[in-house]
Tab-separated table of N, CA and C and ligand atoms in Angstrom:
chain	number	residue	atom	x	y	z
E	1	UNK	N	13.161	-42.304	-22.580
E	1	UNK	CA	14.415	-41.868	-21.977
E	1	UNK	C	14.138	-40.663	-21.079
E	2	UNK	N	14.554	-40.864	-20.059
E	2	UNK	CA	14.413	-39.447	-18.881
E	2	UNK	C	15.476	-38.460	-18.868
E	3	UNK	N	15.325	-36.988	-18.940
E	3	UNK	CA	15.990	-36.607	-19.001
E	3	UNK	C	16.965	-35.724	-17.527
E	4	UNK	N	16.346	-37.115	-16.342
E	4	UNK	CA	16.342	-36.593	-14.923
E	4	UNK	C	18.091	-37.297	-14.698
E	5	UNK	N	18.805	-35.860	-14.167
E	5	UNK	CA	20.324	-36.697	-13.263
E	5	UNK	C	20.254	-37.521	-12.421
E	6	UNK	N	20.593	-39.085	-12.746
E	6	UNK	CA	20.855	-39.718	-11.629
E	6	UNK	C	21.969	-39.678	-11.074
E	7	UNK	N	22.082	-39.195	-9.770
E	7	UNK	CA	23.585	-38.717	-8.974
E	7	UNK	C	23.883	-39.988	-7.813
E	8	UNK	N	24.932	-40.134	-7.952
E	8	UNK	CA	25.547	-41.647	-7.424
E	8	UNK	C	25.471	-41.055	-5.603
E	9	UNK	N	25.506	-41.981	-4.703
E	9	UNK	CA	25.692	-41.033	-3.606
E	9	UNK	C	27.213	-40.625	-3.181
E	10	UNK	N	27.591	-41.024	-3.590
E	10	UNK	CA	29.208	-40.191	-3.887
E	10	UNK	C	28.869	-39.012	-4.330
E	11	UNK	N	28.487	-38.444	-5.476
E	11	UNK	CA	28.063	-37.435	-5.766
E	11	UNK	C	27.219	-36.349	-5.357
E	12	UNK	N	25.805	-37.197	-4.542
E	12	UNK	CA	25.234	-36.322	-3.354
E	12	UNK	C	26.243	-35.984	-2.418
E	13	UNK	N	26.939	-36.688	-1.612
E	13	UNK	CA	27.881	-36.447	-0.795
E	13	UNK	C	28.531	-35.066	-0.963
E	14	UNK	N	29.151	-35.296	-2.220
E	14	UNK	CA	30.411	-34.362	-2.326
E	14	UNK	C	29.397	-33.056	-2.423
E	15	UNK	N	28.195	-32.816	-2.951
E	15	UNK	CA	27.699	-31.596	-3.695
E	15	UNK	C	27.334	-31.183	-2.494
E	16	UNK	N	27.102	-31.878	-1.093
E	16	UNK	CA	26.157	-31.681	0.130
E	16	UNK	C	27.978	-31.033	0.825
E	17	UNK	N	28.635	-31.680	0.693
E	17	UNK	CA	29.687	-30.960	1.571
E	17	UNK	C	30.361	-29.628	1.051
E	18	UNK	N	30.349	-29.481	-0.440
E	18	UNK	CA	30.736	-28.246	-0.816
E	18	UNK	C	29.624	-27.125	-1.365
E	19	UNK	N	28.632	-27.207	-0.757
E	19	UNK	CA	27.698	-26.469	-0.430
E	19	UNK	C	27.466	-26.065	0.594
E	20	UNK	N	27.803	-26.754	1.562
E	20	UNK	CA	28.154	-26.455	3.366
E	20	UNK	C	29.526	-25.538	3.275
E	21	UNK	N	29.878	-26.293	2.694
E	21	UNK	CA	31.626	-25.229	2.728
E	21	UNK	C	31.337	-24.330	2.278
E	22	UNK	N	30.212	-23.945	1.541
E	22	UNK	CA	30.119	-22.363	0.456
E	22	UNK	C	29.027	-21.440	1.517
E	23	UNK	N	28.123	-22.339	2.309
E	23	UNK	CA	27.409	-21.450	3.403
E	23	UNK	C	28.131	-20.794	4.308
E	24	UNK	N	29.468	-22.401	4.465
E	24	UNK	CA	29.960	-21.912	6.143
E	24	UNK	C	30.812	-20.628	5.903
E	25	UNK	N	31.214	-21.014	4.234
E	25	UNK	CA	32.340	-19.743	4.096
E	25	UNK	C	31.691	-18.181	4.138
E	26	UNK	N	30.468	-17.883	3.740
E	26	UNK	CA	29.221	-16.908	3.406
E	26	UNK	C	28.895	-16.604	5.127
E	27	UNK	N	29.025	-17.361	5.691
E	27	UNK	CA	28.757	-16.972	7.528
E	27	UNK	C	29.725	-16.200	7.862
E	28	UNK	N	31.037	-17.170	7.189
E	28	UNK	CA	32.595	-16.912	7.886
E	28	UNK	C	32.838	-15.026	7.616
E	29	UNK	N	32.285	-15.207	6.115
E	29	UNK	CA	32.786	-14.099	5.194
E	29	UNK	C	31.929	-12.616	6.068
E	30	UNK	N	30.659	-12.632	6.602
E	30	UNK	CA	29.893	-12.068	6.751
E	30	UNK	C	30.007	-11.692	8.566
E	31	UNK	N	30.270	-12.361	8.583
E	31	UNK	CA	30.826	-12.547	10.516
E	31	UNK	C	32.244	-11.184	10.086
E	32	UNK	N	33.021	-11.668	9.470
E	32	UNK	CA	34.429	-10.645	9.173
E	32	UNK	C	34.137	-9.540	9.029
E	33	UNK	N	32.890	-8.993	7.975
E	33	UNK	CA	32.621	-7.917	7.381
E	33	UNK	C	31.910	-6.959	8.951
E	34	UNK	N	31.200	-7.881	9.359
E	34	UNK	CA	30.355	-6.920	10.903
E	34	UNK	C	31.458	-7.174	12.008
E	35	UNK	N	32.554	-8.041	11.923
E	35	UNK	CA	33.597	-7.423	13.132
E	35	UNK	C	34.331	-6.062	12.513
E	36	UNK	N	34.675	-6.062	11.161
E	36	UNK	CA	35.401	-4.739	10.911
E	36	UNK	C	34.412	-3.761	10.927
E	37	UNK	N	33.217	-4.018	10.764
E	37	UNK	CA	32.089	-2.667	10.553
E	37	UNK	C	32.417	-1.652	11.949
E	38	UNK	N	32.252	-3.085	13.231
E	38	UNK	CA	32.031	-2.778	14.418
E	38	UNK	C	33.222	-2.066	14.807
E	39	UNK	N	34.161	-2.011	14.190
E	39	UNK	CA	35.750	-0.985	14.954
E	39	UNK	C	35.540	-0.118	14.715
E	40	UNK	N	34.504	0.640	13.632
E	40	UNK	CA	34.435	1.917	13.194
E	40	UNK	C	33.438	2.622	13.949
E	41	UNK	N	33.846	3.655	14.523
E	41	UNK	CA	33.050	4.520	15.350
E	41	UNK	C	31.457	4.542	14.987
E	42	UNK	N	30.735	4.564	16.038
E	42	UNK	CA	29.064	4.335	15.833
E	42	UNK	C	28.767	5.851	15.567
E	43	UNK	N	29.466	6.625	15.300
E	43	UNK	CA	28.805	7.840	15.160
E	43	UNK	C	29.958	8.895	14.656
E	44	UNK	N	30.807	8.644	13.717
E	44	UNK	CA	31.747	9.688	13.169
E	44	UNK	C	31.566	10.766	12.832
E	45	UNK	N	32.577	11.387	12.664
E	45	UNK	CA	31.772	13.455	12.857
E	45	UNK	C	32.993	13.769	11.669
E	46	UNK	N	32.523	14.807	10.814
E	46	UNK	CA	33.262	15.371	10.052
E	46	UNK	C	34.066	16.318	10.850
E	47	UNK	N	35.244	16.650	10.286
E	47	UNK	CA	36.284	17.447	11.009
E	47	UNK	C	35.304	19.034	10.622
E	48	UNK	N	35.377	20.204	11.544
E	48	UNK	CA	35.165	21.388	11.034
E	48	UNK	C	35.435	22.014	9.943
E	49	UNK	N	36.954	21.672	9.648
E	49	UNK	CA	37.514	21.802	8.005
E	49	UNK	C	36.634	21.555	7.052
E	50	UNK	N	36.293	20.260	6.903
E	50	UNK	CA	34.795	19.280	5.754
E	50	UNK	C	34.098	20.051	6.281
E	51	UNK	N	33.307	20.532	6.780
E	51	UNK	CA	31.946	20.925	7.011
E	51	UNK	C	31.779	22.536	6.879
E	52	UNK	N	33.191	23.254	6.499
E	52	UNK	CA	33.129	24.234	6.292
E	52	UNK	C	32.914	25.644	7.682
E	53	UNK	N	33.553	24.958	8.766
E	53	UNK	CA	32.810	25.365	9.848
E	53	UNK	C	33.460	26.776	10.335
E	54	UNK	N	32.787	27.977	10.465
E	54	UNK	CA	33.576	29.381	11.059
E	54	UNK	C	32.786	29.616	12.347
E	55	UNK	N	33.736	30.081	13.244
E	55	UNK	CA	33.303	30.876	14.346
E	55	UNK	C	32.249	31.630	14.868
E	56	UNK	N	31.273	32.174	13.391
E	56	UNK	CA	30.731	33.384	13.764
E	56	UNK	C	29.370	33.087	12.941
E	57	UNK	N	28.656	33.650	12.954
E	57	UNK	CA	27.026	33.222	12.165
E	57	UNK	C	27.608	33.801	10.711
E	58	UNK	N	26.420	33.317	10.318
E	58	UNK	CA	26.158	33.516	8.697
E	58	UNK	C	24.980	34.275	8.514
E	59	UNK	N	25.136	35.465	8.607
E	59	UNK	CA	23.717	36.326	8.924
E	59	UNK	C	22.620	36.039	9.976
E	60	UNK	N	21.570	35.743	9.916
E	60	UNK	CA	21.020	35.137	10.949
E	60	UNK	C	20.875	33.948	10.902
E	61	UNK	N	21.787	32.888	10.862
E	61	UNK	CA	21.937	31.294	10.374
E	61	UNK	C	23.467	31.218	11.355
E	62	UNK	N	22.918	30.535	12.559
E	62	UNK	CA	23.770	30.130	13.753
E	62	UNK	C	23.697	28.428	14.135
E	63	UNK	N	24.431	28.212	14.456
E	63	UNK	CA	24.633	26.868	15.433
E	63	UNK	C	23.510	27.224	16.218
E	64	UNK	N	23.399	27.969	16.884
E	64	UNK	CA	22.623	28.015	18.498
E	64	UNK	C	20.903	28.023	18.046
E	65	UNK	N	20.713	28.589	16.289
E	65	UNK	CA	19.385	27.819	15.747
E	65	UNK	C	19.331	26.667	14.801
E	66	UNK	N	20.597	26.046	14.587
E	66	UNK	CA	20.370	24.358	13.969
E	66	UNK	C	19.728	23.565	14.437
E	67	UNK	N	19.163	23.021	13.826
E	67	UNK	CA	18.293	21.425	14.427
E	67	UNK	C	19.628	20.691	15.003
E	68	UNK	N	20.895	20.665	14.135
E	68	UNK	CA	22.068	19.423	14.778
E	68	UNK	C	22.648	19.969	16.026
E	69	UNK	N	22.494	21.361	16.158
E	69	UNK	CA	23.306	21.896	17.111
E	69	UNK	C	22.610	20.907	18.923
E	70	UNK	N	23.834	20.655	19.572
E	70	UNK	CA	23.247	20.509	20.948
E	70	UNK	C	24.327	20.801	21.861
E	71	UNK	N	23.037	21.472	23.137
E	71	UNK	CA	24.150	22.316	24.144
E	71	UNK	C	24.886	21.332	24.773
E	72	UNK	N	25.660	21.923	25.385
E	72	UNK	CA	26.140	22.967	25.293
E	72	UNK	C	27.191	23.528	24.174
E	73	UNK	N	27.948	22.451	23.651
E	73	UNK	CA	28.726	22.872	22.530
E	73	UNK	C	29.024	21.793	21.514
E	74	UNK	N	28.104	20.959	21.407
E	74	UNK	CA	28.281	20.010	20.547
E	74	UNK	C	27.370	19.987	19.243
E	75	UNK	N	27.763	19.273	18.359
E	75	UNK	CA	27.108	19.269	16.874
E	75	UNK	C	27.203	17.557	16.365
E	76	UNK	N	25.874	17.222	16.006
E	76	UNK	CA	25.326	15.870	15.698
E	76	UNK	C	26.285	15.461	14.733
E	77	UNK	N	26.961	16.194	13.894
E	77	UNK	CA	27.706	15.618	12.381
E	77	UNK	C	28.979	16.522	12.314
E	78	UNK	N	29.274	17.492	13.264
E	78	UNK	CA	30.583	17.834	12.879
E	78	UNK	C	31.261	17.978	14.252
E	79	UNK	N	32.462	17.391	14.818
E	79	UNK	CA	33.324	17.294	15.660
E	79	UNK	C	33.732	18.419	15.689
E	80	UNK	N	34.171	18.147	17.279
E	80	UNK	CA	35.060	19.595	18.251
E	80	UNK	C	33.928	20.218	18.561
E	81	UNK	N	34.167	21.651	19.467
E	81	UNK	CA	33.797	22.277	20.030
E	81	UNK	C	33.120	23.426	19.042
E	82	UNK	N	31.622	23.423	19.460
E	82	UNK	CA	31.051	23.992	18.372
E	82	UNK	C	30.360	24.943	19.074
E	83	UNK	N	30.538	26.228	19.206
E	83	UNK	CA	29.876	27.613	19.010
E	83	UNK	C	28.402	27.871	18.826
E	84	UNK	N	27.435	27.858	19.592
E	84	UNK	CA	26.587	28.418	19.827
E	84	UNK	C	26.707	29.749	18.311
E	85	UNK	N	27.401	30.511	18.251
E	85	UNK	CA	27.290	31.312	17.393
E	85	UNK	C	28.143	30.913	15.745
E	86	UNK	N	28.446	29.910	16.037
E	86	UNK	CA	28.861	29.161	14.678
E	86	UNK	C	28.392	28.902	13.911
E	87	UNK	N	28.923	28.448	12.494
E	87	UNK	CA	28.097	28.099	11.309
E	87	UNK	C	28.804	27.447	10.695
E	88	UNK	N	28.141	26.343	9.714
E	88	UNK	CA	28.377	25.689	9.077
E	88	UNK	C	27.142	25.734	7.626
E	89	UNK	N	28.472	24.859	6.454
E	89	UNK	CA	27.185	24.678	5.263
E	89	UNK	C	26.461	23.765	5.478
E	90	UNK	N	26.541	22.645	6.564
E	90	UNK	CA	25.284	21.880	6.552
E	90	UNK	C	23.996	22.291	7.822
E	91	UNK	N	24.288	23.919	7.987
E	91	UNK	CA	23.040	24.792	8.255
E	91	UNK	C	22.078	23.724	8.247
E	92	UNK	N	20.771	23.520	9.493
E	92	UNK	CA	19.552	23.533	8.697
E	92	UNK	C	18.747	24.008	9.915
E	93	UNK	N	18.077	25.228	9.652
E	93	UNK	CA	16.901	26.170	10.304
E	93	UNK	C	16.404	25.562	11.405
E	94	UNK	N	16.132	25.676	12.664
E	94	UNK	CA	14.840	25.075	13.507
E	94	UNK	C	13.726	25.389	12.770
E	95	UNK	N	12.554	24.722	12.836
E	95	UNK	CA	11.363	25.043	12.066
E	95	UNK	C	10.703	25.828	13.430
T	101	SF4	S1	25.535	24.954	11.665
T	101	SF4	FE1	24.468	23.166	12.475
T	101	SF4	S2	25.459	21.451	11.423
T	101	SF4	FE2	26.838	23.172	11.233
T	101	SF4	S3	28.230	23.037	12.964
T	101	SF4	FE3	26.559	24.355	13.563
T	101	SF4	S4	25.151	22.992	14.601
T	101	SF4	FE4	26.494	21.714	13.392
């Protein structure tokens, strides 16, 4: 006695089409997920608020020596207009 499924081709059939339906849906599903990815800004910036951001240095720890800082007044990870003499806690030193 074998203990191998013999599957009628009715049965191939059906298992071959709802296995297609479970790929096409896994394409469908995955196609949805990278159109909503794609509405979201390629490069979002924390508000100054989150990032803790003041006007003025933090002893000698400035915007104008961050690695994120770039001129003229912009910052890699925190939005708005950023100060050359500003600071933030995600500080990090030029080496
Ligand atoms: S300290 Fe650095 S990370 Fe923080 S706002 Fe200034 S440039 Fe951006």
């Amino acid at each position: 006695m074998s203990n191998r499924i013999e599957k009628s081709p009715e049965t191939h059939t059906v298992f071959c089409l709802s296995r297609r339906r479970m790929l096409e849906g896994a394409a469908l599903g995955g196609a949805i997920v990278l159109m909503a990815a794609s509405t979201q800004p390629a490069s979002a910036k924390m508000t100054e608020a989150a990032a803790g951001y003041q006007g003025e240095p933090k002893g000698d720890s400035s915007c104008g020596n961050c690695t994120l800082f770039r001129q003229p007044s912009g910052c890699l990870i925190v939005d708005g207009n950023i100060s050359q003499n500003g600071w933030c806690r995600f500080y990090s030193k030029k080496s």
